[in-house]
PDB file of C-alpha atoms and ligand atoms in Angstrom:
ATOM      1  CA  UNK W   1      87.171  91.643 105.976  1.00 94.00           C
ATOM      2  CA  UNK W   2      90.588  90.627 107.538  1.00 97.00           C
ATOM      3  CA  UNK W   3      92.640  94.259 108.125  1.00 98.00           C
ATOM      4  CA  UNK W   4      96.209  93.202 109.136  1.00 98.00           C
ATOM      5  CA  UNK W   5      97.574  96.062 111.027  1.00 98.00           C
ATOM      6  CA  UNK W   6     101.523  96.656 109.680  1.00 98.00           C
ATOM      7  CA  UNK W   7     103.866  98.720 111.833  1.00 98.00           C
ATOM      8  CA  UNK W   8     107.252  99.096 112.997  1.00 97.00           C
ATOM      9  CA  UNK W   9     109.805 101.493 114.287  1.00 96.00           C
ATOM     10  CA  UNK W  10     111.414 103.950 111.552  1.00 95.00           C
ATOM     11  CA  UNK W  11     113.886 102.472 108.858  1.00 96.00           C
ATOM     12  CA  UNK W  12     112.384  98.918 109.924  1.00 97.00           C
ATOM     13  CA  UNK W  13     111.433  98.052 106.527  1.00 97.00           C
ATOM     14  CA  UNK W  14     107.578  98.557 106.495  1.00 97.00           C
ATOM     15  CA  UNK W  15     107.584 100.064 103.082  1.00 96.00           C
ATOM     16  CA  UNK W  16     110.077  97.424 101.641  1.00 97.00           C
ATOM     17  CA  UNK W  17     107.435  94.414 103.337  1.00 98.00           C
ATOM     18  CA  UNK W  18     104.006  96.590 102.278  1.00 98.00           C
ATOM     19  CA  UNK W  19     105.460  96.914  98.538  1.00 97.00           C
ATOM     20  CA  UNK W  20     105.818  92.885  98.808  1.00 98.00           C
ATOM     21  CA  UNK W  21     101.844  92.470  99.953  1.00 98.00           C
ATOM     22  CA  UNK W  22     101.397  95.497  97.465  1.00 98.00           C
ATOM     23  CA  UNK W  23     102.588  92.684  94.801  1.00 97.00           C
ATOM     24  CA  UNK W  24     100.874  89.804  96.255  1.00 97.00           C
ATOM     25  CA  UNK W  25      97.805  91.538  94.847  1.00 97.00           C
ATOM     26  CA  UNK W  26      96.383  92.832  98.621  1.00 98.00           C
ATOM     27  CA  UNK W  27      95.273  96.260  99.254  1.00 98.00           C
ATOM     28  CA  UNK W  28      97.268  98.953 101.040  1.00 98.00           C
ATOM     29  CA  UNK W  29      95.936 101.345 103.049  1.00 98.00           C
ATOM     30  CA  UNK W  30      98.731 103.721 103.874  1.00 97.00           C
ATOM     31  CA  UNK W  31      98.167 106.177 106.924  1.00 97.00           C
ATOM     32  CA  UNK W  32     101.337 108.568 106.047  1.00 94.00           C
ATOM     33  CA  UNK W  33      99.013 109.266 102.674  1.00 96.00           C
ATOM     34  CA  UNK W  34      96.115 109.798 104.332  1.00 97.00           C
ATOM     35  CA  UNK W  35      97.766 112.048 106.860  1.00 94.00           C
ATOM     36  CA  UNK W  36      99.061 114.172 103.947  1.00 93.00           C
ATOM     37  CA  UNK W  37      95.789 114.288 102.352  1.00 94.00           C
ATOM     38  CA  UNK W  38      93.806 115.976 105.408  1.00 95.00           C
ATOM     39  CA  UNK W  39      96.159 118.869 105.694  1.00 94.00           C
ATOM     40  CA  UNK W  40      96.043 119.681 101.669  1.00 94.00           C
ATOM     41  CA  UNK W  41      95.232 123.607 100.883  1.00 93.00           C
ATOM     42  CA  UNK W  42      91.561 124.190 101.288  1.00 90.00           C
ATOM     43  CA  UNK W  43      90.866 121.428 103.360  1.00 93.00           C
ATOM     44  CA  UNK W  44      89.125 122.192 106.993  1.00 94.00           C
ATOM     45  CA  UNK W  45      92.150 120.401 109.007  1.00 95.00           C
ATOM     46  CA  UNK W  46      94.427 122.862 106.765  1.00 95.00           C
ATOM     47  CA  UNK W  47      92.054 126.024 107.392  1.00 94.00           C
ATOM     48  CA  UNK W  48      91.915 125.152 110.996  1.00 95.00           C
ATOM     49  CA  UNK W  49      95.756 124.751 111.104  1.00 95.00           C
ATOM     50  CA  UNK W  50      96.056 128.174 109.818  1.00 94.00           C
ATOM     51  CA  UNK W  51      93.738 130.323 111.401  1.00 94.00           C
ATOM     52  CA  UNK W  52      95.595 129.047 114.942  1.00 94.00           C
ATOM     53  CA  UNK W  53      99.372 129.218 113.429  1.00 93.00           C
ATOM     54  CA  UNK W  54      99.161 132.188 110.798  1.00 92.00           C
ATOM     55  CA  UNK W  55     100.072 132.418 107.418  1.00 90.00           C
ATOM     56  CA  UNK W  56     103.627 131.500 108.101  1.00 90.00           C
ATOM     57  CA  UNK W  57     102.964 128.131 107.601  1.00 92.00           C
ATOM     58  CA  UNK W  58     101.782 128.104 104.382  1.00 92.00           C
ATOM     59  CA  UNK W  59     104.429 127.388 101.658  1.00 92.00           C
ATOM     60  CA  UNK W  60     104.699 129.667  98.715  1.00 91.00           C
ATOM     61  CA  UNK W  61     102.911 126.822  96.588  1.00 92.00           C
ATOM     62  CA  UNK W  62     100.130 127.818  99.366  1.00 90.00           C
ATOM     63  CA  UNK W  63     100.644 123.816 100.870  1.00 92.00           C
ATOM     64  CA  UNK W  64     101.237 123.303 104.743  1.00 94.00           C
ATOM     65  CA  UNK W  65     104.901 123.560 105.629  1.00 94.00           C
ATOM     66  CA  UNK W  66     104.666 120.084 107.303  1.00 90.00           C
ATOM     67  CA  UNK W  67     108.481 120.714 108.853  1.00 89.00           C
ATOM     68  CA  UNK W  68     107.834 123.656 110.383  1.00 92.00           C
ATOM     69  CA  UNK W  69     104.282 122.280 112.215  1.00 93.00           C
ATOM     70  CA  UNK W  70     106.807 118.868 113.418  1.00 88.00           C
ATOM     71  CA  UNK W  71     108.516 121.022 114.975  1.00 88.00           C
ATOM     72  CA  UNK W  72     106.345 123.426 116.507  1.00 90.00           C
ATOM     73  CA  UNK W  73     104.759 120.031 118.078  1.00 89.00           C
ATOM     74  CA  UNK W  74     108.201 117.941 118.989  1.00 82.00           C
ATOM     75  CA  UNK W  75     108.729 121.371 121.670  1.00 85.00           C
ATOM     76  CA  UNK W  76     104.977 121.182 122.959  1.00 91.00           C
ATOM     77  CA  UNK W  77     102.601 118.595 123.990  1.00 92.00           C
ATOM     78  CA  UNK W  78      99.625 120.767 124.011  1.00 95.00           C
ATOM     79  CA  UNK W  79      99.997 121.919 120.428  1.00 94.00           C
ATOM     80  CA  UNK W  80     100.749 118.151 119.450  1.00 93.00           C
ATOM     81  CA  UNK W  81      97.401 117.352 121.248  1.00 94.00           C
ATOM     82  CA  UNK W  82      95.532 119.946 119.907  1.00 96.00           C
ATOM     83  CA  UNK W  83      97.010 119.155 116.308  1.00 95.00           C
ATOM     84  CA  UNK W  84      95.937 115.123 116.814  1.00 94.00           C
ATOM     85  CA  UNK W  85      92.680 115.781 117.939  1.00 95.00           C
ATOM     86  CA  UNK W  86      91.832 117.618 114.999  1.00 95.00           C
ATOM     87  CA  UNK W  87      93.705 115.530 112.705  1.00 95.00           C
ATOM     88  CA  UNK W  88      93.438 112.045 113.620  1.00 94.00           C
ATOM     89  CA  UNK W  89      89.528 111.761 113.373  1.00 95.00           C
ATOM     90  CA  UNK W  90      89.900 112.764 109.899  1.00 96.00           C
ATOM     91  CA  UNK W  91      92.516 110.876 108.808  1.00 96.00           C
ATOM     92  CA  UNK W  92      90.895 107.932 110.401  1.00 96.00           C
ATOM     93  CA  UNK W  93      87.966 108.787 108.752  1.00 96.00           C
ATOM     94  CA  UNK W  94      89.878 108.244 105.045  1.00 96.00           C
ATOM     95  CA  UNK W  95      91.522 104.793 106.331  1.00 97.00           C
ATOM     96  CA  UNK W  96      88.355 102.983 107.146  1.00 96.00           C
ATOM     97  CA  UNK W  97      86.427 104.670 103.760  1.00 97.00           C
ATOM     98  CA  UNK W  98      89.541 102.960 102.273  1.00 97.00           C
ATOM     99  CA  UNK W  99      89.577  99.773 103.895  1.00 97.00           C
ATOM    100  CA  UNK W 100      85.857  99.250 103.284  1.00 96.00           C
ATOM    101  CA  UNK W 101      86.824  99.785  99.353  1.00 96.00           C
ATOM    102  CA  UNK W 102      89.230  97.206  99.407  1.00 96.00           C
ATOM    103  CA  UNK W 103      88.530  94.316  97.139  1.00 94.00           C
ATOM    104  CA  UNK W 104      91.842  91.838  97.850  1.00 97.00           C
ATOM    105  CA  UNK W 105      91.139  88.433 100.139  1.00 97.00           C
ATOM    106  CA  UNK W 106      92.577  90.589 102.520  1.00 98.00           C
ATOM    107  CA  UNK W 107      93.905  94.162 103.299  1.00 98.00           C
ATOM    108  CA  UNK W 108      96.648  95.736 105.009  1.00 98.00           C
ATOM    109  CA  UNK W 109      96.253  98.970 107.134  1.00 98.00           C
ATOM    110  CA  UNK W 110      99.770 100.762 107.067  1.00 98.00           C
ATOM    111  CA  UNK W 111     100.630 103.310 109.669  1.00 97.00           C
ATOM    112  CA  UNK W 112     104.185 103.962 111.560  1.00 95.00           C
ATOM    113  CA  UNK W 113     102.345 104.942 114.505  1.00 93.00           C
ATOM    114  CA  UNK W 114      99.572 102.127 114.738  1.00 96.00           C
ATOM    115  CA  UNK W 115      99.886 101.140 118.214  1.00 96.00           C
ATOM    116  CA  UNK W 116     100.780 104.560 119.573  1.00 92.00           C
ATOM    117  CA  UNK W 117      97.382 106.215 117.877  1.00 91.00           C
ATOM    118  CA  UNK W 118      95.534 103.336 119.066  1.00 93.00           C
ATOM    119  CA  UNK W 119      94.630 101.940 115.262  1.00 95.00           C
ATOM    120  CA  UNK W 120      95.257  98.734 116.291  1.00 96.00           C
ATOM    121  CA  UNK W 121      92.145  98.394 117.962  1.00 96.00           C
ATOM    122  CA  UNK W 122      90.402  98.634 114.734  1.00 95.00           C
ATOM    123  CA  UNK W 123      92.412  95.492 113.197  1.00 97.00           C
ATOM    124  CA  UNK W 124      92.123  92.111 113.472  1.00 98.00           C
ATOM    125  CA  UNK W 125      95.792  91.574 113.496  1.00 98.00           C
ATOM    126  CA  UNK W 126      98.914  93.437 114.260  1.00 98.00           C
ATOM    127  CA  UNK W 127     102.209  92.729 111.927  1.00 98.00           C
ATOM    128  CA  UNK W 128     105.093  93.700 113.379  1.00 98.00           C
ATOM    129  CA  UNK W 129     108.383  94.787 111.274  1.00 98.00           C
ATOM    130  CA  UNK W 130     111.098  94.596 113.237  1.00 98.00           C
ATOM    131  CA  UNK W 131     114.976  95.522 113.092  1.00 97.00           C
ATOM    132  CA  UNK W 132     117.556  96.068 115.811  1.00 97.00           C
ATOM    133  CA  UNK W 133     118.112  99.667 116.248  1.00 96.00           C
ATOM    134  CA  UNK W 134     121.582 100.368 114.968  1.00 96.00           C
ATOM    135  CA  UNK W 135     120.156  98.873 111.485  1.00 96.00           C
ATOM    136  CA  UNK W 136     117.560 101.439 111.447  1.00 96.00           C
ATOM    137  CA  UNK W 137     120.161 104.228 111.839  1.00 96.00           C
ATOM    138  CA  UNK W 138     122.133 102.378 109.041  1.00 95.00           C
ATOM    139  CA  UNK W 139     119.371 102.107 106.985  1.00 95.00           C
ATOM    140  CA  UNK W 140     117.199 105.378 107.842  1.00 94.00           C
ATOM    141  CA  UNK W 141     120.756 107.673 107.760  1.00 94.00           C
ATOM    142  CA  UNK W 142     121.868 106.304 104.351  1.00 93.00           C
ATOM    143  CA  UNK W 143     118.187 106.205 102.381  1.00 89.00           C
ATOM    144  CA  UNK W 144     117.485 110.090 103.703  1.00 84.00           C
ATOM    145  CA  UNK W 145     120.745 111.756 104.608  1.00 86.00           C
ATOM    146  CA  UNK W 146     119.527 112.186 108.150  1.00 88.00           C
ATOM    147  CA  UNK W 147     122.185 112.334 110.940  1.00 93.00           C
ATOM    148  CA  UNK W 148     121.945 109.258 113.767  1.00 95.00           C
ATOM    149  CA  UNK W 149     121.091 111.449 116.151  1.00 94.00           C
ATOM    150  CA  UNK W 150     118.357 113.039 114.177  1.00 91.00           C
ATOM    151  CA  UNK W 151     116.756 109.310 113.683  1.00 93.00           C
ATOM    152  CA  UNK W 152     117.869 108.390 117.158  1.00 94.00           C
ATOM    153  CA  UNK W 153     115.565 111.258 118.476  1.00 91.00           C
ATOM    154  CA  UNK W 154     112.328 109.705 116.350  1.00 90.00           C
ATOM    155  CA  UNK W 155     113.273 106.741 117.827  1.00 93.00           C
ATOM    156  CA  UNK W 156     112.991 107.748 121.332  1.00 92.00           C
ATOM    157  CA  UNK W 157     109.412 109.775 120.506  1.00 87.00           C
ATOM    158  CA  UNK W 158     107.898 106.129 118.829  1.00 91.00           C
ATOM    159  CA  UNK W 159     106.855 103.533 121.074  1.00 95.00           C
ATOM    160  CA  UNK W 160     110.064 101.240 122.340  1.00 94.00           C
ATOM    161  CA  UNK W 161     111.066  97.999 120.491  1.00 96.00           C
ATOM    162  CA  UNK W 162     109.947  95.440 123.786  1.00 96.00           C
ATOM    163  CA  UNK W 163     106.502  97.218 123.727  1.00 97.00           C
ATOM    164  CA  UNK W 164     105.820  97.174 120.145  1.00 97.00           C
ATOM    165  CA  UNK W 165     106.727  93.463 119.296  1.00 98.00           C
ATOM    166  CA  UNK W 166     104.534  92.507 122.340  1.00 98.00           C
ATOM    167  CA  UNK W 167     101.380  93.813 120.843  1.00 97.00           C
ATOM    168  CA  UNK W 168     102.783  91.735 117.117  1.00 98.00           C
ATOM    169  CA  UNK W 169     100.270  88.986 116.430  1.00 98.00           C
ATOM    170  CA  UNK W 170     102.925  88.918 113.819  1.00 98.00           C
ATOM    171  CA  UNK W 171     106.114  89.855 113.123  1.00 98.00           C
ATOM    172  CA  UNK W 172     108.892  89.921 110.062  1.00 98.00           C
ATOM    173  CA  UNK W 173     112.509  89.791 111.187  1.00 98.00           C
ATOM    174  CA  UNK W 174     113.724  92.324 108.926  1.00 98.00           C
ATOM    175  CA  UNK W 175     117.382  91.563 109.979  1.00 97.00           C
ATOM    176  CA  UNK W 176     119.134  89.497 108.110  1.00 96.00           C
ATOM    177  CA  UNK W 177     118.728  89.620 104.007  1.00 97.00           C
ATOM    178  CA  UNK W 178     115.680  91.223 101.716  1.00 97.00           C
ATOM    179  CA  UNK W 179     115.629  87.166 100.555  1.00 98.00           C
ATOM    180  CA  UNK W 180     114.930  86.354 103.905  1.00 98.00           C
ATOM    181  CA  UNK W 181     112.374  88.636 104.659  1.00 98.00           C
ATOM    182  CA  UNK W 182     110.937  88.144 101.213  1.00 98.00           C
ATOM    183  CA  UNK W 183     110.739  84.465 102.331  1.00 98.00           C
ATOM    184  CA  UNK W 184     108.568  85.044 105.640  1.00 98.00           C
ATOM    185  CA  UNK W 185     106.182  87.168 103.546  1.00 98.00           C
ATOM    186  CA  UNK W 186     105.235  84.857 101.279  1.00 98.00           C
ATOM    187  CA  UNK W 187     104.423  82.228 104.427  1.00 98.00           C
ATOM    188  CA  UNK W 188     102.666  85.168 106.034  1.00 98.00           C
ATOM    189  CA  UNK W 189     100.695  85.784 103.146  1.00 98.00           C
ATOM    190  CA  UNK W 190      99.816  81.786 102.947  1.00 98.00           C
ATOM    191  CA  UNK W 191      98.730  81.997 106.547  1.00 98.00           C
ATOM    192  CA  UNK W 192      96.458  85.181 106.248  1.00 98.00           C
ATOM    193  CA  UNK W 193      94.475  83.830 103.092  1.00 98.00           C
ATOM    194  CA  UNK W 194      93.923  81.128 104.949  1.00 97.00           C
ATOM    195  CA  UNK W 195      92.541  82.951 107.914  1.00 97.00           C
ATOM    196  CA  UNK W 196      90.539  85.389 105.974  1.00 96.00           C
ATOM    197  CA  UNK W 197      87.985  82.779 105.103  1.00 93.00           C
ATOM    198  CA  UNK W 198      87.176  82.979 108.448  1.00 91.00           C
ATOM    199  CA  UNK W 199      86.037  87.022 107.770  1.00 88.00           C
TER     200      UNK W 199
HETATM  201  P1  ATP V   1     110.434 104.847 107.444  1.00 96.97           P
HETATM  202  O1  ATP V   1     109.876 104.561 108.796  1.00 96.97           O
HETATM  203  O2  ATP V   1     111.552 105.819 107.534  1.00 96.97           O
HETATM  204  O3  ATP V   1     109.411 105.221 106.415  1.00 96.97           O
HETATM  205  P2  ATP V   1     110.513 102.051 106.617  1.00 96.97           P
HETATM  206  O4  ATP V   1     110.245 101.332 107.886  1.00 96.97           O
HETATM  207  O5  ATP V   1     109.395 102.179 105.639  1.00 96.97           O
HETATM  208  O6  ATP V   1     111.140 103.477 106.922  1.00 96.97           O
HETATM  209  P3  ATP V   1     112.101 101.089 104.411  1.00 96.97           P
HETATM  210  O7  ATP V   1     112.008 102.388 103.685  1.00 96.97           O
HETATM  211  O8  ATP V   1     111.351  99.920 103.869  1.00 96.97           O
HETATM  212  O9  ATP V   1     111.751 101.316 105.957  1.00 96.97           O
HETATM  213  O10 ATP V   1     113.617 100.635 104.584  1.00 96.97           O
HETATM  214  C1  ATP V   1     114.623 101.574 104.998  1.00 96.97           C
HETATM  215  C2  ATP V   1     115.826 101.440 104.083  1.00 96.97           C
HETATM  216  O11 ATP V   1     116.442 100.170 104.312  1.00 96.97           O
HETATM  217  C3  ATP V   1     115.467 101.451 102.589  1.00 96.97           C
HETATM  218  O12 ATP V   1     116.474 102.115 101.901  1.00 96.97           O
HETATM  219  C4  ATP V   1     115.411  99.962 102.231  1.00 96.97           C
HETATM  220  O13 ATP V   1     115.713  99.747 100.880  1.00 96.97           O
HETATM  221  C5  ATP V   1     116.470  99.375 103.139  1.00 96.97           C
HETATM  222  N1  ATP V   1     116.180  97.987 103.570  1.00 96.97           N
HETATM  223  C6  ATP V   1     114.999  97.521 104.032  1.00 96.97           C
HETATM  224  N2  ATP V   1     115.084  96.212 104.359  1.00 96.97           N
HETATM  225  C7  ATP V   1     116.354  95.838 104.096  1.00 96.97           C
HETATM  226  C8  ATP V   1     117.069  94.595 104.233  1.00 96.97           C
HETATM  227  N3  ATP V   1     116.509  93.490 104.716  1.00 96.97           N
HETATM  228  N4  ATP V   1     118.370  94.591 103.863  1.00 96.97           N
HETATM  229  C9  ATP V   1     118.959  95.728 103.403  1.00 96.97           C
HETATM  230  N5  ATP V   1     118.345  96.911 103.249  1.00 96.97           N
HETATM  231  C10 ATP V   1     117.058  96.976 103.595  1.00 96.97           C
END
């Protein structure tokens, strides 16, 4: 089946252009739910997260206190190693499981980090959602609250904006208006029904 990799720097607009395929009808596999899912209470990522980290990292609902781990791992590269190797096999593990359920002419595998966890290798085409950086402050500050220097800093850890759109097969100008963009999905989503006859 045709996978279409979707990506994009934060407060691009990857969850405003995946709801639009989401309505289209095609299948959305969403790496930020699978990533959740591994480190649920009683799974083995969880357990293994514990038994290195301690109790102090469970909430009092008993669930992972996801904040806390970020930022154990934005202050050390060997813990954010260690964390990835455990956690990435599994959560890649859900994506394709998904992906091989997916009954759409075509599906879309959605993940922030696709390029920089090496995902796209397992797609047949990168999308690429794309907004100059002072909008994604605009946008990213004013949907969450977040400072610009908070977003500015998960900026700088992602994979710059030259780099990214020159792995795009694809890419959506998210730019200009949410008619606009709409306007390039819908010729996007022509093009890959087209091409997934081919898969
Ligand atoms: P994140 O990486 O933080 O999950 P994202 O890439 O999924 O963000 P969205 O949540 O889709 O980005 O968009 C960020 C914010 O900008 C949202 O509040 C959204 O409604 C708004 N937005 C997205 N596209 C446009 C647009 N073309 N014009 C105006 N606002 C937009």
């Amino acid at each position: 089946m045709l996978v279409i990799g979707l990506t994009g720097g934060i407060g691009t607009g990857k969850t405003t252009v995946s709801n639009e395929f989401a309505a289209l009808g095609i299948t959305i596999v969403d790496a930020d739910i699978a990533a959740r899912h591994v480190v649920e209470p009683g799974s083995p990522v969880f357990s293994k997260i514990i038994a290195r980290y301690g109790n102090t990292l469970a909430l009092s609902d008993g669930s992972l206190d996801r904040k806390k781990l970020r930022e154990i791992i934005f202050t050390n590269a060997d813990e954010k190693r260690w964390l990835e190797s455990l956690t990435h096999p599994a959560i890649r593990q859900i994506l394709f499981n998904q992906l091989a359920q997916a009954t759409s002419p075509y599906a879309i595998l959605a993940a922030p980090l696709l390029l920089e966890t090496k995902l796209d290798q397992s797609v047949n085409r990168v999308l690429v959602v794309d907004a100059p950086e002072n909008q994604q402050i605009a946008r990213a500050t004013q949907r969450d609250g977040s400072s610009a220097e908070h977003i500015q800093a998960i900026i700088r850890q992602q994979i710059d904006r030259a780099q990214r759109l020159q792995s795009a097969d694809d890419i959506v100008d998210n730019s200009g208006s949410l008619e606009s963009t709409h306007n390039q999905i819908q010729k996007l989503h022509q093009y890959y029904l087209t091409l997934s006859n081919e898969y």
